[in-house]
Structures are given as C-alpha cells and as structure tokens.
Amino acid sequence: MATVDPKSLHGKFPASREHVEVLVVGAGPAGTAAAIAAARLGAKVKLVDENPVSGGLAGLDVPLFFGGRAGAALGNGQRMLERVFAADPKLEEAFEAGVDLALGTTAWGLFAHGPGLQTLPGPVVGLADEGDAWLCGFDRLILATGARDLVLFFEGADQPGVMGAQALHALLGRYEAFDGREVVILGTGDLAVAAATLALDRGVAVAAMVEVRDAPEADVAPLLARGVPVLTGTVIRAAERGPFGVAAALLVGPDGAERRVPCDTVCLAVDRVPAVELLEAAGGALVADGARGGFAPRLVGPASSIAGVFVAGDAAGVAPGPAGDASAARAWGVAAARAALGYDAPAPAPAAGRDRNPYRLDWMRRLLAVGTPDVLACQCEDVTRGDVLGVRPPRYLGAPASPRALDTLLGDGPVNQDQIKRLTRACMGACQARRCREQVALLLALGAQIPVEAVPLAGYRAPVRPLPLGLLGRLDERPEMRDGWDVWFGIPTQWVPYDDIGTEREAEHLRGNMHL
Amino acid sequence: MVMDMDGLRDAAAPKGAEVVVVGGGVTGLSAAWWLARSGVDVLVIDKGVVGWEASGRNGGGCSHYQSPLFLEEQRLWPQMDALLGYPTEHRPERIILAVTQGQWDQYRRIAGIIRSQGFAVDELDPAQAREAVPLAGDNAVGAIHVRTGGHANPQRTVQAYAWALQDLGGRVLQHMPALGLVLRGGRVVGVATPAGEIGCDHLVVAAGPQAEGLLLPAGIRLPLAAARAEMIVTEPLPPLRVGGTDGNGLYGRQTLRGNLAYGGGPHEWLDTEAAGPRGRPASPLLANLSRRLAELFPKAAHARVLRSWAGIVENTPDGRPVIDRPADPGNVTVCTMSGVGFGLSPASGHAVRDLVVEGRCSFAEIGKLGLDRFRDLPADWRERQGWVTPAAERAA
C-alpha cells in the first residue's frame, strides 16, 4: 500500500453540488435549441445564461463591449430577468420541455481531466449567480457561448459611448436599455448593416457608416434609401470627448481631410470573435481560423477535443451574416444535442466564409496610419500602442528608457502575446482582455510583419468572468481541504534552518506548517 | 506553443560556448548572468521562452530565512535593479498576518528564527496589525513585521536576467530544447539539440523537473518529483504600505499595480515528460484560494478575481536545494532550488558561478546541499513518500 501525501490534492475536492446529464452554457439560439432537443430526447438538462448581467459586470464590458452605454434600467435585476425571458419565446418552450433554466447565472470555469490535472471527482463547470457560487457536474456539456465584439481602438475610444455591435444589439433589443440617440457605425458588413437597421428601427439616428475599404462590404442600399451616409475609404481618427462621453466622430476621408460628425455613440461593427474562453482555459484545442472569426475550437462535428464537451453556434465559429443567424445556429444546437446523447446527427456546416483577417488588418492599418502611438491598446492597464511595440514596462515603475523593443525581442524568438502581456501588462486588466486581446494581436502581427495567425493566442484563464473573492469563496469545501491545507508543499524538512540540519535542533523544526 | 522543428533545423546552430546552461529559468539565467559578469563565454538554452515555467509563475517572495543563501539574498535584492539595468519591481519588507491562534503561534516562531539571524522582526497586536494592513479585519489575531526580506515581480525579473546577460555578451537561445548530453571520454562535451550539437567545456543543468532525465546518462542521479501549484490574482486595489503582506496559509504579494497575487494549498504530483509539461491547468482550487484571501483581507472580499494560473514545480526528496558539482564527470554543475528558487536566485546564481569558476562557493557554506545525501535513496522513494500521480494513487 503506497503512502498518500496528505498535503496533495488527493481526495480534497468535494463532489459537485449538482449534477446534470446535459449542461448547456448560453441561451442564445444555438444553446436554447440544444437544450430543447436534449430534453425532448429524454435527458435531464440545465441551461444557464449569464444574462441579465449585473450592472457591475456590464461596466467591465462583460460579456459584450457595452462601452458605458448600458442604461440605468439594466440595474433593475428582476425587470431585466423578465425582459430576457420575454425577449425570446424559445426560452418558454425550453421551460415547458422540462429544461432547468437558470438565467443570471454565470459559467466562470470548466474543469476536466487532461494533461496536468487528474484529481477531480468528475468534469465540472463553475457557476455563480449574484449571491452564490458552486460547481455543476455534467455527463455532457454543450458550449453555446456565442461571440464577442471585435474591439479596435482610436483616440478617445476609452470613454463612454464607444461600444460593440453585439452590445448595441443587446441593449436595443433584449434589454431596451440603450443610453444613446445618435450613432456612428464602423464597418459596412452584414454585422454593421444589421446594427444600423436595428438602430433606425428603434428610433436611434445613424449619423454615418464608416468603411476603410473603397466599397461597402455588404448591401447598404436600403440604408442609403433611409438617408444614412455611407462613407467609404474613410476611417475614424478620434472620438471627440464631451461631458457625457463621445460628442463626435472625427473621420479622415480618402483625401486625407478630416470631418466632424456629431454623435453620442460610436459602434464598432467591424467583426465578431467566437467566445471560446471556457474551452480554452480548460485545455481544449483551438485553431487559428480566419474564416471562423479567429481562434475557434478544433472540432469533429460538434465535438471539441475535451471528452464530453460539444460546441454549437457562434462559439464554434462566427457565421458570416448578421449577428446570430438564428436558423443556422439552431441547427447547430440540435446537432450538438443529438451528438452529445449519442444519436446520429448530420454534421453541422462549418461557418463557411472568407478569411476575415485581411479586413481586420485593413482596419488596423488605417487606424494606425491616422492615429498616434499614444492611442491606447489596453484600456484597463493604460498601455498604448507605442508601449506594446516598445515592449515598455508600465509607467508607474518609473524605469529608465530601455533599448528593448519588439524588434529586439523578435531576435530572441517568435512573437508571443503572453510574453508581451507579462512585460507591458497589455491584456492583464479587469476586462480580462475582452477589449484588447485581438487588437494587440493585430498590432503585433503588423509590428512583427507576420500573419495574424502566427501570433499565438493570449491564453484564457479561469475564472473567465471577473467575480469577487467573497463570491468564489462560497464554493463547498471539504474538511480534508481545510485540514490538509499548507502554504507550500508541506515538506517539513524544507524549512529547517540550514545551520540546524543534521543537529539535535532539527527535530523541533519538523512540527507544524512553515511559511515562505 | 507548438515548436517549429523545421525552423529549428534551418537555424544556424551555435558551435558552443565555454559554459552552456540548460534551462532559462530564474536559476539558470542568474547563474549565466553571474558567469558573464566574470567574463565567461556563456550560452543559455531553453525549450521555450525564458521564465515560462515556475520561475515566472510564483509568489515573488525574497525572504528565505531557512537557506544558507539567506544573507546573500538579502544583500543582493536591494541592488538588483541597478545591477541588471531592468526593473524587477523589488520592494522590501514582509508582514505575515495571522487570523487564527495556530497561525499566530507559528508566525511568532518564524519571527524568532529570523531574529536569531540578526534581523529585526516586530510583533503587532490585532489593532497594530489592522493599522499596518488596512485590508485586515476583525479576525486579525496578530502579525509579524519582518524588516528584512521583500518581494519582486517574477516575470519581469526573469526577463531582466536574460536581457542583462545579453548586455554582457551572453547568449540566450529560446525554443532550443536539450535532447541529451554528449559524452566523450567520461566528460560532458556538449548538448544535443534539434539544431545539432552545442559544445561546452562546462555544463550547468538548471532544467527544473527535466533535469533528472537529462543528467542520468552522465551518471548523475538527481531525484526529483514535480507537482502543479496554483495562484490567483485580483483586480488592482489601493496600495498597502507593505505589498509583501500575506498569511492565513497563503503566500503572495500585492503587485505595484495593486493586484493581489496569492497562492498556497494542496498540489498535484505529476509525472515529468522530457519535453516539458503538456498543460498547466488551473483547478477549482482557485475558489479555495479566494476564500482564504477574503479571510486574510476581509476588506478586499469584494475584489474581483481576474485570473488563476498554475506552475509546475520540482522538489527533491527532502525539499532542499541541490547546488553541487559532482566529482564525476567533474565538468557538470547541477542546481535545483526544490520549489523555492525565485527569491534566492540572485544568490543561487552566484553560488553556481562560484562552483563553475572556483570549484567552491565563496560566500556561504553549502555542503549540505550536495547530491551525496541521496546516495542511499531507494528507487521507489516517490511511492514511499506518496509523491505520485492520482492515477498511481488509485492503482495502489
């Protein structure tokens, strides 16, 4: 019988507080369809969705890039809960199908066995609501976590009123809590057209659509007919600062002339990125796939590289077309549910489309051409484009000017965004890099003159939502964890003062925990 | 990170160096920096990016009273920014805060050990502790304020060593794994890499958990077991007077940015693979860490956790370092700090430099850190100590 190290994790994690056959994360079209399909196949299903998010999280641009334009109504939790439920009739259908529907519930971590982790009682997802945090075990997990807004900065982008297209969609549609009246939309693709159309339909003026390329990416004729100016060959240089955030967009046209377009909101509708943080933080394999919107799960059908974990909808690859092409997403969801439960499922069509990186790079190049190195790349940590390319330590260190920069770092090895993150703090802030991960990668690709795909992903880590210490600390804890806790490895001989090693004084040091 | 082996084969393999250091962690880089300061032609190779393993993922503590290198650690840290020429974020002093009577007894005992080495340690009553640590709460039982010691930023420090080494003419080759040792006539004459053989007169092995497998063909037995340890970090909070404040079974620091970065608690033993870890996942332990950090700093219970991470840490059977230059083959120096390497790195690098250049440590007696002590270690020592993977535990 081998000895068990009493200070190891062995036996210290409790069984999860709840366990379901099928856990679905994300109650968008894909997730809801998956949950309904799984329930109708007889499975015990739980469907969680973080919406409505708390005002605090929305302020940190969780999950979408709200940019300070979420209205005060979002703070009314019960009303928002009702709105979220009422906004999608499919949720009621799921409820009636017997799905355990948990809105306002955040999935902050996925933990499953793999290389380097073998001590769990079983695969679990960490969940939290406003007052509690717990682990939910599952037999099968379907991640339908959707997509994030692609964020690109310009001067003044750190003020209230600069937001993403999906966030605009959520505030105008699901929440009816948008604090703006006149919007300039960046981009002319399907995403931008949908944003402009929804804005007009909800009585929000669209002051302009801005496109760096020489022609619109999608059909803007209906918008032109509604009087929306579409400015091609044009880029935003800055968002003018006003007392309530954005006061105007300062645009640079093809002739280099600058024009001022008054507005209270600038909506980034250039592109979207699959929300893959739960999968990646758990060690799930991703591939750089410009056609699917960036780093996307490596899939076989809807199955991820982690046993029992499936992906559906935009999280599997952002579909071309307007945000949330519901019919395709629903088909994904049904296929994922069938595959998860071992039924034959027609392989869902991968998000076919063109590589989005050239378009993103066109935007980044034009933004760089009209902006200065002082434009922020990371808002939380106050890191500018110049700081990233100069690999400068944060200003609060007061360090002397260094000869080191991206080009000297490249002499030592291939570009690595996590290394840049450690040295500059870009992507280390409270938004967990939802606002900066992609734009720093684009900046590094241009700075190092390499393809975007060659910049390794800046890794995600649990908790993938910024949650309070006190809330996460509510997870169940076994007495074995309390009793077996040690500050370090609990090797008593490690802490014997050197001079006492091998003397009669050694024994008295070998009692109790020690401390670094 | 996927290694581009084709790219490596195309790379011009350096012929060699007087001293080759395997392992671009904090110990290997400090050793190389010290060697370069002595005018030695030195080359560091690493399987990945410098400081990517435990060296860049730890609590950043620099206060190791148990070590024979303690005095040198304390002497050097206040000078490191100036010596390296790049910021390490070093700040002096530590406060260790107790929230149970058991911790208080333990921390006072540590205070006694530190005092016995000639350093000042104050004992703070609960009111004084709350004044010294504004995030402390009504549960504070007492604190010790260690006037020596300190903390630094591991990631920044590792990179500072690498850059300082380069500034002195030393070389660092990243993404260059050591595949094996090249032995001729009973001596190590080089290291095999994907880019070919890199020759050396002397070899320093500071390769973390992988050191054991690398050294075996040279007849050197360095018993090691590796485990995963985990940390969390919060959003920034207003600065504490002493950033190096910990306790309640946690180690860690408030960064100069204001984030609380803390670790502690149980580990998971892993098997070591020659190519290095295939993953460094966090576990739900992040919640247990959160609970203890909120107990340590009740007034920070609202602080949001931004990340957790894990590092793979090697330990020797007694948890003590090995800093040794075995008589056979004679031109190999071995160093592992057994899980306590970051803070001691200014001194451990100095010791390795001394062993390589002078054959003995010039500033401290380190004879008890030799490999000799494992001469009679049984082959199944890991099983006997229970330092085995969960799968092996279940099988047993």
Short mmCIF file of N, CA and C in Angstrom, two decimals, chain A residues 417-496:
data_model
loop_
_atom_site.label_atom_id
_atom_site.label_comp_id
_atom_site.label_asym_id
_atom_site.label_seq_id
_atom_site.Cartn_x
_atom_site.Cartn_y
_atom_site.Cartn_z
N GLN A 417 2.29 36.65 -27.56
CA GLN A 417 1.46 37.69 -26.94
C GLN A 417 1.44 37.58 -25.42
N ASP A 418 1.52 36.35 -24.90
CA ASP A 418 1.54 36.22 -23.44
C ASP A 418 2.81 36.81 -22.84
N GLN A 419 3.91 36.70 -23.57
CA GLN A 419 5.16 37.30 -23.09
C GLN A 419 5.05 38.83 -23.09
N ILE A 420 4.49 39.37 -24.18
CA ILE A 420 4.29 40.82 -24.26
C ILE A 420 3.37 41.28 -23.13
N LYS A 421 2.38 40.47 -22.84
CA LYS A 421 1.42 40.76 -21.78
C LYS A 421 2.13 40.89 -20.43
N ARG A 422 3.02 39.94 -20.16
CA ARG A 422 3.75 39.95 -18.89
C ARG A 422 4.64 41.18 -18.77
N LEU A 423 5.21 41.61 -19.88
CA LEU A 423 6.19 42.70 -19.82
C LEU A 423 5.54 44.07 -19.87
N THR A 424 4.44 44.19 -20.64
CA THR A 424 3.81 45.51 -20.81
C THR A 424 2.54 45.66 -19.99
N ARG A 425 1.96 44.55 -19.55
CA ARG A 425 0.66 44.47 -18.87
C ARG A 425 -0.52 44.64 -19.83
N ALA A 426 -0.28 44.79 -21.12
CA ALA A 426 -1.40 44.84 -22.07
C ALA A 426 -2.17 43.52 -21.98
N CYS A 427 -3.50 43.59 -21.78
CA CYS A 427 -4.37 42.41 -21.67
C CYS A 427 -4.40 41.80 -20.27
N MET A 428 -3.92 42.52 -19.27
CA MET A 428 -3.90 41.97 -17.91
C MET A 428 -4.95 42.59 -17.01
N GLY A 429 -5.87 43.36 -17.56
CA GLY A 429 -6.75 44.15 -16.71
C GLY A 429 -8.06 43.48 -16.35
N ALA A 430 -8.92 44.30 -15.76
CA ALA A 430 -10.17 43.81 -15.19
C ALA A 430 -11.16 43.33 -16.26
N CYS A 431 -11.00 43.78 -17.52
CA CYS A 431 -11.93 43.30 -18.56
C CYS A 431 -11.49 41.93 -19.08
N GLN A 432 -10.41 41.40 -18.50
CA GLN A 432 -9.89 40.08 -18.88
C GLN A 432 -9.61 40.01 -20.38
N ALA A 433 -9.21 41.16 -20.92
CA ALA A 433 -8.75 41.25 -22.31
C ALA A 433 -9.87 41.09 -23.34
N ARG A 434 -11.11 41.23 -22.90
CA ARG A 434 -12.19 41.21 -23.89
C ARG A 434 -12.09 42.41 -24.84
N ARG A 435 -11.50 43.52 -24.33
CA ARG A 435 -11.41 44.72 -25.15
C ARG A 435 -10.12 44.80 -25.95
N CYS A 436 -9.12 44.01 -25.60
CA CYS A 436 -7.79 44.28 -26.18
C CYS A 436 -7.11 43.06 -26.80
N ARG A 437 -7.57 41.86 -26.51
CA ARG A 437 -6.81 40.68 -26.95
C ARG A 437 -6.57 40.70 -28.46
N GLU A 438 -7.63 40.94 -29.23
CA GLU A 438 -7.49 40.86 -30.69
C GLU A 438 -6.73 42.05 -31.25
N GLN A 439 -6.96 43.23 -30.69
CA GLN A 439 -6.26 44.37 -31.30
C GLN A 439 -4.77 44.35 -30.98
N VAL A 440 -4.40 43.82 -29.81
CA VAL A 440 -2.96 43.68 -29.53
C VAL A 440 -2.35 42.65 -30.48
N ALA A 441 -3.08 41.58 -30.75
CA ALA A 441 -2.58 40.57 -31.69
C ALA A 441 -2.38 41.17 -33.09
N LEU A 442 -3.36 41.98 -33.52
CA LEU A 442 -3.23 42.64 -34.84
C LEU A 442 -2.03 43.58 -34.85
N LEU A 443 -1.86 44.30 -33.76
CA LEU A 443 -0.74 45.24 -33.64
C LEU A 443 0.60 44.49 -33.71
N LEU A 444 0.66 43.36 -33.00
CA LEU A 444 1.90 42.57 -33.00
C LEU A 444 2.17 41.99 -34.39
N ALA A 445 1.11 41.54 -35.05
CA ALA A 445 1.29 40.99 -36.40
C ALA A 445 1.84 42.05 -37.33
N LEU A 446 1.28 43.25 -37.26
CA LEU A 446 1.77 44.32 -38.13
C LEU A 446 3.18 44.75 -37.71
N GLY A 447 3.41 44.82 -36.39
CA GLY A 447 4.72 45.24 -35.90
C GLY A 447 5.81 44.25 -36.24
N ALA A 448 5.48 42.97 -36.18
CA ALA A 448 6.48 41.94 -36.46
C ALA A 448 6.47 41.51 -37.92
N GLN A 449 5.54 42.07 -38.69
CA GLN A 449 5.39 41.73 -40.11
C GLN A 449 5.21 40.23 -40.32
N ILE A 450 4.27 39.70 -39.56
CA ILE A 450 3.95 38.28 -39.68
C ILE A 450 2.43 38.15 -39.82
N PRO A 451 1.95 37.00 -40.31
CA PRO A 451 0.49 36.83 -40.40
C PRO A 451 -0.16 36.84 -39.02
N VAL A 452 -1.39 37.31 -38.94
CA VAL A 452 -2.10 37.32 -37.66
C VAL A 452 -2.14 35.92 -37.05
N GLU A 453 -2.32 34.93 -37.90
CA GLU A 453 -2.43 33.54 -37.41
C GLU A 453 -1.15 33.09 -36.70
N ALA A 454 -0.03 33.78 -36.96
CA ALA A 454 1.24 33.37 -36.37
C ALA A 454 1.44 33.96 -34.97
N VAL A 455 0.52 34.81 -34.55
CA VAL A 455 0.60 35.34 -33.18
C VAL A 455 -0.18 34.39 -32.27
N PRO A 456 0.53 33.70 -31.36
CA PRO A 456 -0.19 32.75 -30.51
C PRO A 456 -1.23 33.46 -29.65
N LEU A 457 -2.32 32.77 -29.39
CA LEU A 457 -3.40 33.33 -28.58
C LEU A 457 -2.88 33.69 -27.19
N ALA A 458 -3.24 34.87 -26.72
CA ALA A 458 -3.01 35.20 -25.31
C ALA A 458 -4.02 34.37 -24.52
N GLY A 459 -3.53 33.46 -23.71
CA GLY A 459 -4.37 32.42 -23.12
C GLY A 459 -5.45 32.95 -22.19
N TYR A 460 -6.54 32.20 -22.13
CA TYR A 460 -7.61 32.49 -21.18
C TYR A 460 -7.36 31.69 -19.91
N ARG A 461 -7.77 32.24 -18.78
CA ARG A 461 -7.64 31.54 -17.51
C ARG A 461 -8.93 31.66 -16.72
N ALA A 462 -9.23 30.62 -15.97
CA ALA A 462 -10.39 30.69 -15.07
C ALA A 462 -10.03 31.59 -13.88
N PRO A 463 -10.99 32.31 -13.32
CA PRO A 463 -12.38 32.44 -13.75
C PRO A 463 -12.47 33.32 -15.00
N VAL A 464 -13.24 32.87 -15.97
CA VAL A 464 -13.32 33.62 -17.23
C VAL A 464 -14.29 34.80 -17.12
N ARG A 465 -14.86 34.99 -15.96
CA ARG A 465 -15.59 36.22 -15.66
C ARG A 465 -15.00 36.78 -14.37
N PRO A 466 -14.85 38.11 -14.26
CA PRO A 466 -14.24 38.67 -13.05
C PRO A 466 -15.22 38.68 -11.88
N LEU A 467 -15.07 37.73 -10.97
CA LEU A 467 -16.01 37.57 -9.86
C LEU A 467 -15.30 37.83 -8.53
N PRO A 468 -16.05 38.33 -7.53
CA PRO A 468 -15.42 38.71 -6.26
C PRO A 468 -14.86 37.51 -5.49
N LEU A 469 -13.79 37.78 -4.74
CA LEU A 469 -13.19 36.77 -3.87
C LEU A 469 -14.24 36.13 -2.97
N GLY A 470 -15.06 36.99 -2.38
CA GLY A 470 -16.04 36.50 -1.42
C GLY A 470 -17.08 35.59 -2.05
N LEU A 471 -17.39 35.84 -3.33
CA LEU A 471 -18.38 35.02 -4.02
C LEU A 471 -17.77 33.66 -4.41
N LEU A 472 -16.60 33.70 -5.02
CA LEU A 472 -15.96 32.43 -5.40
C LEU A 472 -15.65 31.59 -4.16
N GLY A 473 -15.37 32.28 -3.06
CA GLY A 473 -15.04 31.58 -1.82
C GLY A 473 -16.21 30.83 -1.22
N ARG A 474 -17.40 30.98 -1.81
CA ARG A 474 -18.57 30.26 -1.30
C ARG A 474 -18.65 28.82 -1.80
N LEU A 475 -17.75 28.43 -2.68
CA LEU A 475 -17.75 27.04 -3.16
C LEU A 475 -17.64 26.08 -1.97
N ASP A 476 -18.31 24.96 -2.07
CA ASP A 476 -18.24 23.96 -0.99
C ASP A 476 -16.78 23.55 -0.75
N GLU A 477 -16.46 23.33 0.52
CA GLU A 477 -15.10 22.92 0.86
C GLU A 477 -15.16 21.74 1.82
N ARG A 478 -14.38 20.73 1.58
CA ARG A 478 -14.38 19.55 2.46
C ARG A 478 -13.46 19.81 3.66
N PRO A 479 -13.74 19.15 4.78
CA PRO A 479 -12.82 19.27 5.92
C PRO A 479 -11.40 18.86 5.54
N GLU A 480 -11.30 17.89 4.62
CA GLU A 480 -9.97 17.44 4.20
C GLU A 480 -9.17 18.59 3.57
N MET A 481 -9.86 19.50 2.90
CA MET A 481 -9.18 20.65 2.32
C MET A 481 -8.67 21.57 3.42
N ARG A 482 -9.54 21.83 4.39
CA ARG A 482 -9.14 22.70 5.50
C ARG A 482 -7.99 22.09 6.28
N ASP A 483 -8.12 20.82 6.63
CA ASP A 483 -7.13 20.19 7.50
C ASP A 483 -5.81 19.94 6.78
N GLY A 484 -5.90 19.73 5.47
CA GLY A 484 -4.68 19.40 4.72
C GLY A 484 -4.05 20.61 4.05
N TRP A 485 -4.55 21.78 4.37
CA TRP A 485 -4.04 22.99 3.71
C TRP A 485 -2.66 23.32 4.25
N ASP A 486 -1.75 23.60 3.34
CA ASP A 486 -0.43 24.07 3.72
C ASP A 486 -0.05 25.21 2.80
N VAL A 487 0.74 26.12 3.30
CA VAL A 487 1.09 27.27 2.48
C VAL A 487 1.90 26.85 1.25
N TRP A 488 2.73 25.81 1.41
CA TRP A 488 3.51 25.34 0.27
C TRP A 488 3.39 23.84 0.25
N PHE A 489 4.42 23.08 0.00
CA PHE A 489 4.25 21.65 -0.22
C PHE A 489 4.07 20.84 1.07
N GLY A 490 4.29 21.48 2.20
CA GLY A 490 4.15 20.73 3.44
C GLY A 490 5.25 19.70 3.62
N ILE A 491 6.46 20.06 3.21
CA ILE A 491 7.61 19.18 3.40
C ILE A 491 8.39 19.77 4.57
N PRO A 492 8.22 19.21 5.79
CA PRO A 492 8.80 19.87 6.96
C PRO A 492 10.31 20.09 6.84
N THR A 493 11.02 19.14 6.23
CA THR A 493 12.48 19.27 6.16
C THR A 493 12.91 20.46 5.31
N GLN A 494 11.97 20.96 4.45
CA GLN A 494 12.31 22.06 3.57
C GLN A 494 12.64 23.33 4.36
N TRP A 495 12.05 23.46 5.55
CA TRP A 495 12.11 24.76 6.27
C TRP A 495 13.02 24.72 7.49
N VAL A 496 13.75 23.63 7.66
CA VAL A 496 14.70 23.59 8.78
C VAL A 496 15.83 24.59 8.49
#
